Coordinates of C-alpha atoms in Angstrom, one line a residue:
X26 CA 0.0 0.0 0.0
X27 CA 1.3 3.5 -0.9
X28 CA 2.1 6.1 1.8
X29 CA -0.8 8.2 0.6
X30 CA -3.3 5.3 0.8
X31 CA -2.0 4.4 4.3
X32 CA -2.3 7.9 5.6
X33 CA -5.8 8.2 4.1
X34 CA -7.0 5.0 5.8
X35 CA -5.6 6.2 9.2
X36 CA -7.1 9.7 8.8
X37 CA -10.5 8.2 7.8
X38 CA -10.5 5.9 10.8
X39 CA -9.4 8.8 13.1
X40 CA -12.3 11.0 11.9
X41 CA -14.8 8.2 12.3
X42 CA -13.8 7.0 15.8
X43 CA -12.6 10.2 17.4
X44 CA -15.1 12.3 15.7
X45 CA -17.9 10.1 17.1
X46 CA -16.9 11.2 20.6
X47 CA -15.3 8.0 21.8
X48 CA -12.7 8.1 24.5
X49 CA -9.3 8.8 23.0
X50 CA -7.7 5.6 24.3
X51 CA -10.6 3.5 22.9
X52 CA -10.5 5.5 19.6
X53 CA -6.8 4.7 19.2
X54 CA -7.4 1.0 19.8
X55 CA -10.2 1.0 17.2
X56 CA -8.0 2.9 14.7
X57 CA -5.2 0.4 15.1
X58 CA -7.6 -2.6 14.8
X59 CA -9.4 -0.9 11.8
X60 CA -6.1 -0.3 10.1
X61 CA -5.0 -3.9 10.5
X62 CA -8.4 -5.1 9.3
X63 CA -9.0 -2.8 6.3
X64 CA -5.4 -2.0 5.1
X65 CA -3.7 -5.3 6.0
X66 CA -6.5 -7.9 5.7
X67 CA -5.7 -9.3 9.2
X68 CA -8.5 -11.4 10.7
X69 CA -10.0 -10.6 14.1
X70 CA -8.3 -13.5 15.8
X71 CA -4.9 -12.2 14.7
X72 CA -5.7 -8.6 15.6
X73 CA -6.8 -9.8 19.1
X74 CA -3.6 -11.8 19.6
X75 CA -1.5 -8.8 18.6
X76 CA -3.5 -6.4 20.9
X77 CA -3.2 -8.8 23.8
X78 CA 0.6 -9.2 23.4
X79 CA 1.3 -5.5 22.8
X80 CA -1.0 -4.0 25.5
X81 CA 0.2 -6.5 28.2
X82 CA 3.9 -5.9 27.4
X83 CA 3.6 -2.1 27.3
X84 CA 1.7 -2.0 30.6
X85 CA 4.5 -3.7 32.6
X86 CA 7.3 -1.3 31.8
X87 CA 9.2 -0.4 35.1
X88 CA 9.7 3.2 33.8
X89 CA 5.9 3.7 33.9
X90 CA 6.0 3.3 37.7
X91 CA 7.3 6.9 38.0
X92 CA 4.1 8.3 36.5
X93 CA 1.6 7.6 39.3
X94 CA 4.2 8.3 42.0
X95 CA 5.2 11.7 40.7
X96 CA 1.5 12.5 40.2
X97 CA 0.8 11.5 43.8
X98 CA 3.7 13.7 45.1
X99 CA 2.4 16.7 43.1
X100 CA -1.2 16.1 44.2
X101 CA -0.3 16.0 47.9
X102 CA 1.6 19.3 47.5
X103 CA -1.4 20.7 45.5
X104 CA -3.7 20.2 48.5
X105 CA -1.4 22.1 50.9
X106 CA -0.7 25.8 51.3
X107 CA 2.6 25.6 49.5
X108 CA 1.4 28.0 46.8
X109 CA 0.6 30.6 49.5
X110 CA 4.1 30.1 50.9
X111 CA 5.6 30.5 47.5
X112 CA 3.9 33.9 47.0
X113 CA 4.8 35.1 50.5
X114 CA 8.4 33.9 50.0
X115 CA 9.0 35.3 46.6
X116 CA 7.2 38.7 47.1
X117 CA 10.0 40.4 49.1
X118 CA 12.7 39.0 46.7
X119 CA 11.2 40.5 43.5
X120 CA 9.1 43.5 44.7
X121 CA 11.8 46.0 43.6
X122 CA 12.7 44.4 40.3
X123 CA 11.1 46.0 37.2
X124 CA 7.8 44.2 36.9
X125 CA 7.6 43.6 40.7
X126 CA 5.3 40.9 41.8
X127 CA 4.5 39.8 38.2
X128 CA 7.7 37.8 38.5
X129 CA 6.1 35.6 41.2
X130 CA 4.1 34.0 38.4
X131 CA 7.3 33.0 36.5
X132 CA 9.4 32.0 39.4
X133 CA 6.6 30.4 41.3
X134 CA 5.6 28.3 38.4
X135 CA 9.3 27.3 37.8
X136 CA 9.6 26.1 41.4
X137 CA 6.2 24.4 41.6
X138 CA 6.8 22.7 38.3
X139 CA 9.8 20.9 39.8
X140 CA 7.5 19.1 42.3
X141 CA 4.4 18.8 40.1
X142 CA 5.1 17.5 36.6
X143 CA 1.7 18.9 35.4
X144 CA 1.0 22.0 33.4
X145 CA -2.6 22.4 34.5
X146 CA -1.8 21.7 38.2
X147 CA 1.0 24.3 38.1
X148 CA -1.2 27.0 36.4
X149 CA -4.2 26.4 38.7
X150 CA -2.2 26.2 42.0
X151 CA 0.0 29.2 41.5
X152 CA -2.7 31.2 39.7
X153 CA -5.3 30.9 42.4
X154 CA -3.0 32.8 44.8
X155 CA -1.2 35.2 42.5
X156 CA -4.0 36.4 40.2
X157 CA -6.3 37.7 43.0
X158 CA -3.3 39.3 44.8
X159 CA -2.0 41.0 41.6
X160 CA -5.4 42.3 40.7
X161 CA -5.9 43.7 44.2
X162 CA -2.5 45.5 44.1
X163 CA -3.3 47.2 40.8
X164 CA -1.1 45.1 38.4
X165 CA -2.1 44.8 34.7
X166 CA -4.5 41.8 34.4
X167 CA -3.5 41.0 30.8
X168 CA 0.2 40.8 31.7
X169 CA -0.5 38.9 34.9
X170 CA -2.7 36.3 33.1
X171 CA -0.4 36.0 30.1
X172 CA 2.7 35.4 32.1
X173 CA 0.9 32.8 34.1
X174 CA -0.4 31.1 31.0
X175 CA 3.1 30.8 29.6
X176 CA 4.9 30.0 32.9
X177 CA 2.2 27.4 33.9
X178 CA 3.4 25.3 31.0
X179 CA 6.7 24.8 32.8
X180 CA 5.0 21.9 34.6
X181 CA 5.9 19.9 31.4
X182 CA 9.4 21.3 30.8
X183 CA 10.9 21.6 34.2
X184 CA 11.7 18.1 35.5
X185 CA 10.2 15.9 36.9
X186 CA 7.8 15.9 33.9
X187 CA 5.0 13.4 33.2
X188 CA 5.3 14.3 29.4
X189 CA 9.0 13.4 29.5
X190 CA 8.3 10.1 31.1
X191 CA 5.7 9.2 28.4
X192 CA 8.0 10.3 25.6
X193 CA 11.0 8.4 27.1
X194 CA 9.0 5.2 27.3
X195 CA 7.6 5.5 23.8
X196 CA 10.8 6.6 22.2
X197 CA 13.1 4.4 24.3
X198 CA 15.1 7.4 25.6
X199 CA 16.6 7.6 29.1
X200 CA 14.2 9.4 31.3
X201 CA 17.0 10.5 33.6
X202 CA 18.7 12.1 30.6
X203 CA 15.4 13.8 29.5
X204 CA 15.1 15.3 33.0
X205 CA 18.6 16.7 32.8
X206 CA 18.0 17.9 29.2
X207 CA 14.9 19.9 30.2
X208 CA 16.4 21.9 33.1
X209 CA 18.5 24.5 31.2
X210 CA 15.8 25.1 28.5
X211 CA 13.2 25.5 31.3
X212 CA 15.4 28.1 33.1
X213 CA 16.1 29.8 29.7
X214 CA 12.4 30.1 29.0
X215 CA 11.8 31.5 32.5
X216 CA 14.5 34.1 31.8
X217 CA 12.9 35.1 28.5
X218 CA 9.5 35.5 30.3
X219 CA 10.9 37.5 33.2
X220 CA 13.0 39.6 30.8
X221 CA 9.9 40.4 28.7
X222 CA 7.9 41.4 31.9
X223 CA 10.8 43.7 33.0
X224 CA 11.0 45.3 29.5
X225 CA 7.3 45.9 29.3
X226 CA 7.3 47.3 32.8
X227 CA 10.0 49.8 31.9
X228 CA 8.3 50.8 28.7
X229 CA 4.8 51.0 30.2
X230 CA 5.2 51.7 34.0
X231 CA 1.4 51.6 34.4
X232 CA 1.4 47.8 34.2
X233 CA 3.0 47.5 37.6
X234 CA 2.4 49.9 40.6
X235 CA 5.3 51.9 42.0
X236 CA 7.7 50.1 44.3
X237 CA 6.9 50.4 48.0
X238 CA 9.3 50.9 50.9
X239 CA 12.6 49.0 51.0
X240 CA 12.2 45.4 52.3
X241 CA 14.0 44.6 55.5
X242 CA 16.4 41.7 55.9
X243 CA 14.0 40.3 58.4
X244 CA 11.2 40.1 55.9
X245 CA 13.5 38.6 53.3
X246 CA 14.6 35.9 55.8
X247 CA 11.0 35.1 56.6
X248 CA 10.4 34.7 52.9
X249 CA 13.3 32.3 52.5
X250 CA 11.8 30.2 55.3
X251 CA 8.5 30.0 53.4
X252 CA 10.4 28.8 50.4
X253 CA 12.5 26.3 52.2
X254 CA 10.2 23.2 52.3
X255 CA 9.6 23.2 48.5
X256 CA 13.2 24.0 47.7
X257 CA 14.4 21.1 50.0
X258 CA 11.9 18.7 48.3
X259 CA 13.0 19.8 44.8
X260 CA 16.7 19.4 45.7
X261 CA 16.2 15.9 47.1
X262 CA 14.2 14.6 44.2
X263 CA 16.2 16.2 41.3
X264 CA 19.5 15.7 43.1
X265 CA 18.9 12.0 43.5
X266 CA 18.2 11.7 39.8
X267 CA 21.0 13.9 38.5
X268 CA 23.7 12.3 40.7
X269 CA 22.6 8.8 39.7
X270 CA 21.8 7.8 43.3
X271 CA 18.2 6.9 42.3
X272 CA 16.2 6.1 39.2
X273 CA 13.2 8.5 38.5
X274 CA 10.8 5.9 40.0
X275 CA 12.9 5.6 43.2
X276 CA 13.3 9.4 43.4
X277 CA 9.5 9.8 43.0
X278 CA 8.9 7.5 45.9
X279 CA 11.4 9.6 48.0
X280 CA 9.4 12.7 46.8
X281 CA 6.1 11.3 48.1
X282 CA 7.7 10.6 51.4
X283 CA 9.1 14.2 51.4
X284 CA 5.7 15.6 50.5
X285 CA 4.1 13.7 53.4
X286 CA 6.8 15.0 55.8
X287 CA 6.0 18.6 54.6
X288 CA 2.4 18.1 55.4
X289 CA 3.3 16.8 58.9
X290 CA 5.8 19.7 59.6
X291 CA 3.3 22.3 58.4
X292 CA 0.5 20.6 60.4
X293 CA -1.6 20.0 57.3
X294 CA -1.6 16.2 57.3
X295 CA -4.9 14.4 57.4
X296 CA -6.1 11.0 56.2
X297 CA -8.8 12.8 54.1
X298 CA -6.0 14.7 52.3
X299 CA -4.1 11.5 51.6
X300 CA -7.3 9.7 50.4
X301 CA -8.4 12.5 48.1
X302 CA -4.9 12.8 46.6
X303 CA -4.7 9.0 46.1
X304 CA -8.1 9.0 44.3
X305 CA -7.0 11.8 42.0
X306 CA -3.7 10.1 41.3
X307 CA -5.5 6.8 40.3
X308 CA -7.8 8.7 37.9
X309 CA -5.1 10.7 36.2
X310 CA -2.6 7.8 36.1
X311 CA -5.2 5.4 34.7
X312 CA -6.0 7.8 31.9
X313 CA -2.3 8.3 31.0
X314 CA -1.4 4.6 31.2
X315 CA -4.4 3.6 29.1
X316 CA -3.3 6.1 26.4
X317 CA 0.2 4.6 26.4
X318 CA -1.1 1.1 26.0
X319 CA -3.5 2.1 23.2
X320 CA -0.6 4.0 21.6
X321 CA 1.6 0.9 21.7
X322 CA -1.1 -1.0 19.8
X323 CA -1.6 1.8 17.2
X324 CA 2.2 1.9 16.8
X325 CA 2.2 -1.8 16.0
X326 CA -0.5 -1.3 13.4
X327 CA 1.6 1.6 11.9
X328 CA 4.7 -0.6 11.9
X329 CA 2.9 -3.5 10.1
X330 CA 1.8 -1.0 7.5
X331 CA 5.5 0.2 7.2
X332 CA 4.2 3.7 7.5
X333 CA 7.2 5.3 9.3
X334 CA 9.6 4.0 6.6
X335 CA 7.3 5.1 3.8
X336 CA 6.9 8.6 5.3
X337 CA 10.6 8.9 6.0
X338 CA 11.4 7.9 2.4
X339 CA 8.8 10.4 1.0
X340 CA 10.2 13.3 3.0
X341 CA 13.7 12.3 2.1
X342 CA 12.7 12.4 -1.5
X343 CA 11.5 16.0 -1.0
X344 CA 15.1 16.9 -0.1
X345 CA 14.1 19.1 2.8
X346 CA 16.7 20.5 5.1
X347 CA 16.7 19.4 8.7
X348 CA 15.1 22.7 9.7
X349 CA 12.5 22.2 7.0
X350 CA 11.5 18.9 8.7
X351 CA 11.3 20.7 12.0
X352 CA 9.0 23.4 10.6
X353 CA 6.7 20.8 9.1
X354 CA 6.5 19.0 12.5
X355 CA 6.0 22.3 14.3
X356 CA 3.0 23.2 12.0
X357 CA 1.6 19.7 12.6
X358 CA 1.9 20.0 16.4
X359 CA 0.4 23.5 16.5
X360 CA -2.6 22.2 14.5
X361 CA -3.0 19.1 16.6
X362 CA -2.7 21.2 19.8
X363 CA -5.9 23.0 18.8
X364 CA -7.8 19.7 19.3
X365 CA -5.8 17.3 21.5
X366 CA -4.2 17.3 24.9
X367 CA -0.4 16.9 25.2
X368 CA -0.4 13.2 26.2
X369 CA -2.6 12.3 23.2
X370 CA -0.4 14.3 20.8
X371 CA 2.7 12.5 22.1
X372 CA 1.3 8.9 21.9
X373 CA -0.1 9.5 18.4
X374 CA 2.9 11.1 16.8
X375 CA 6.1 9.7 18.4
X376 CA 6.1 6.4 16.3
X377 CA 6.3 8.5 13.1
X378 CA 8.1 11.6 14.2
X379 CA 11.1 10.0 15.9
X380 CA 12.3 8.1 12.7
X381 CA 11.9 11.4 10.8
X382 CA 14.0 13.3 13.3
X383 CA 16.7 10.6 13.4
X384 CA 16.8 10.6 9.6
X385 CA 17.1 14.4 9.6
X386 CA 20.2 14.1 11.9
X387 CA 18.7 15.3 15.2
X388 CA 19.2 13.5 18.5
X389 CA 16.1 11.8 19.9
X390 CA 17.0 13.2 23.3
X391 CA 16.9 16.7 21.9
X392 CA 13.6 16.0 20.1
X393 CA 12.0 15.0 23.4
X394 CA 12.5 18.6 24.7
X395 CA 11.4 20.0 21.4
X396 CA 8.2 17.9 21.6
X397 CA 7.5 19.1 25.2
X398 CA 7.7 22.7 24.1
X399 CA 5.3 21.9 21.3
X400 CA 2.9 20.5 23.9
X401 CA 3.4 23.7 25.9
X402 CA 2.3 25.7 22.9
X403 CA -0.8 23.5 22.7
X404 CA -1.7 24.6 26.2
X405 CA -1.8 28.2 24.9
X406 CA -3.7 27.4 21.7
X407 CA -7.5 27.7 21.5
X408 CA -9.9 26.0 21.4
X409 CA -8.4 23.2 23.7
X410 CA -5.7 25.2 25.4
X411 CA -6.3 24.1 29.0
X412 CA -4.2 26.8 30.5
X413 CA -6.4 29.4 28.8
X414 CA -9.6 28.0 30.3
X415 CA -8.0 27.9 33.8
X416 CA -7.0 31.5 33.5
X417 CA -10.3 32.6 32.1
X418 CA -11.9 31.1 35.3
X419 CA -9.4 32.8 37.5
X420 CA -9.5 36.3 36.0
X421 CA -13.2 36.4 34.9
X422 CA -12.1 37.8 31.5
X423 CA -13.4 36.6 28.1
X424 CA -11.6 33.8 26.3
X425 CA -10.7 36.3 23.6
X426 CA -8.9 38.6 26.0
X427 CA -7.2 35.7 27.6
X428 CA -5.9 34.5 24.3
X429 CA -4.6 37.9 23.4
X430 CA -2.8 38.2 26.8
X431 CA -1.1 34.8 26.3
X432 CA 0.0 35.6 22.7
X433 CA 3.3 37.3 23.6
X434 CA 4.3 34.3 25.7
X435 CA 3.3 32.0 22.9
X436 CA 5.7 33.9 20.6
X437 CA 8.4 33.8 23.3
X438 CA 8.0 30.0 23.2
X439 CA 8.5 30.1 19.5
X440 CA 11.7 32.2 19.9
X441 CA 13.0 29.7 22.6
X442 CA 12.3 26.8 20.3
X443 CA 14.3 28.5 17.5
X444 CA 17.2 29.0 19.9
X445 CA 17.2 25.3 20.8
X446 CA 17.1 24.3 17.2
X447 CA 20.1 26.6 16.3
X448 CA 22.0 25.8 19.5
X449 CA 21.1 22.2 20.4
X450 CA 23.9 22.2 23.0
X451 CA 21.5 24.1 25.3
X452 CA 19.6 20.8 25.6
X453 CA 22.4 18.3 25.3
X454 CA 25.2 19.9 27.4
X455 CA 23.9 19.0 30.9
X456 CA 23.0 15.3 30.1
X457 CA 26.5 14.9 28.6
X458 CA 28.1 16.5 31.6
X459 CA 26.3 14.3 34.0

């Protein structure tokens, strides 16, 4: 079967099953089964045997154990007052910088992302504290919500990241190396955001109220104490991974223990909190793991159709430059991001995208960070940009105003991606050094 015919069969099945409103994991399974049945003439018994073998083998990967444990750690922290402490701790440190407390969005999201792994959790947790405070103190609502929309996506880029774990399992790339690779790009993007906020504040002083009285060392010390629990937890988890003392799954277990200790020290521990966080973890983890299993089955169908090789050959025949391949993939991800969440985008595209990237001469480790940034863009892209809807609820603004506020930070993500493409060492240096 030609590459055009194979793609048309898959697209037709996707439109039928996903367009009918089926759950995404069920739709992916049906697309894979339909492709085998219609395009390959496999009978139902053979399709069932392949599905049983692929789904069972993909569900027992040890690396997947990190997903529910990291989610549990983040959910425990989500149910505490850590976000309040972050705002109190950061406020005296940034109040006299151009842009003032607007920087708490960027820095707060950067810190919280290191213990969350989720974009939506980071946006919602930090935003429910900072947005009301910034509005009350007279800061520009558009810049406040836009910076939070962009920085909230750091939940995917700053390790530990659930998106990186999913990609690492699917693409067979070291998760520890992915975590290391995401750190410097994440800090770079935070620097771009804070630099933009400072520049806008200097050009338009009205977006941030005048600085108050000088902050005393006593207030700064109290702020550092507020930040201490989350900084210690972040250091323990990431330090264990980067030094090689623990695997990501083991470090996640240590992180859960650390999160429980924080709830005990801050006198917030309760069995109700633990039970609610565990229920939420089971729901989210089940969704992600079902998507991974369904993706493995769809990948098998695509492999039987020889689609990755056919597409690779077709693009190679077009004689595109490596950057041309990246631009095509970027356009694809931006379009997909309008309709799908990040995990679904990852599981649907990795089987085809990774061979293309390798053929173009890019490192699969580098591409993992590129893909995560593409997913971040999808969180800022209507109509399914989850961060936009969270912000709309927090600010009370229309979705149109929320989208316009997030646009500069979407463009900064594009600039950051271009820098990573031109200077891949930004991504690859730290994993190589470790």
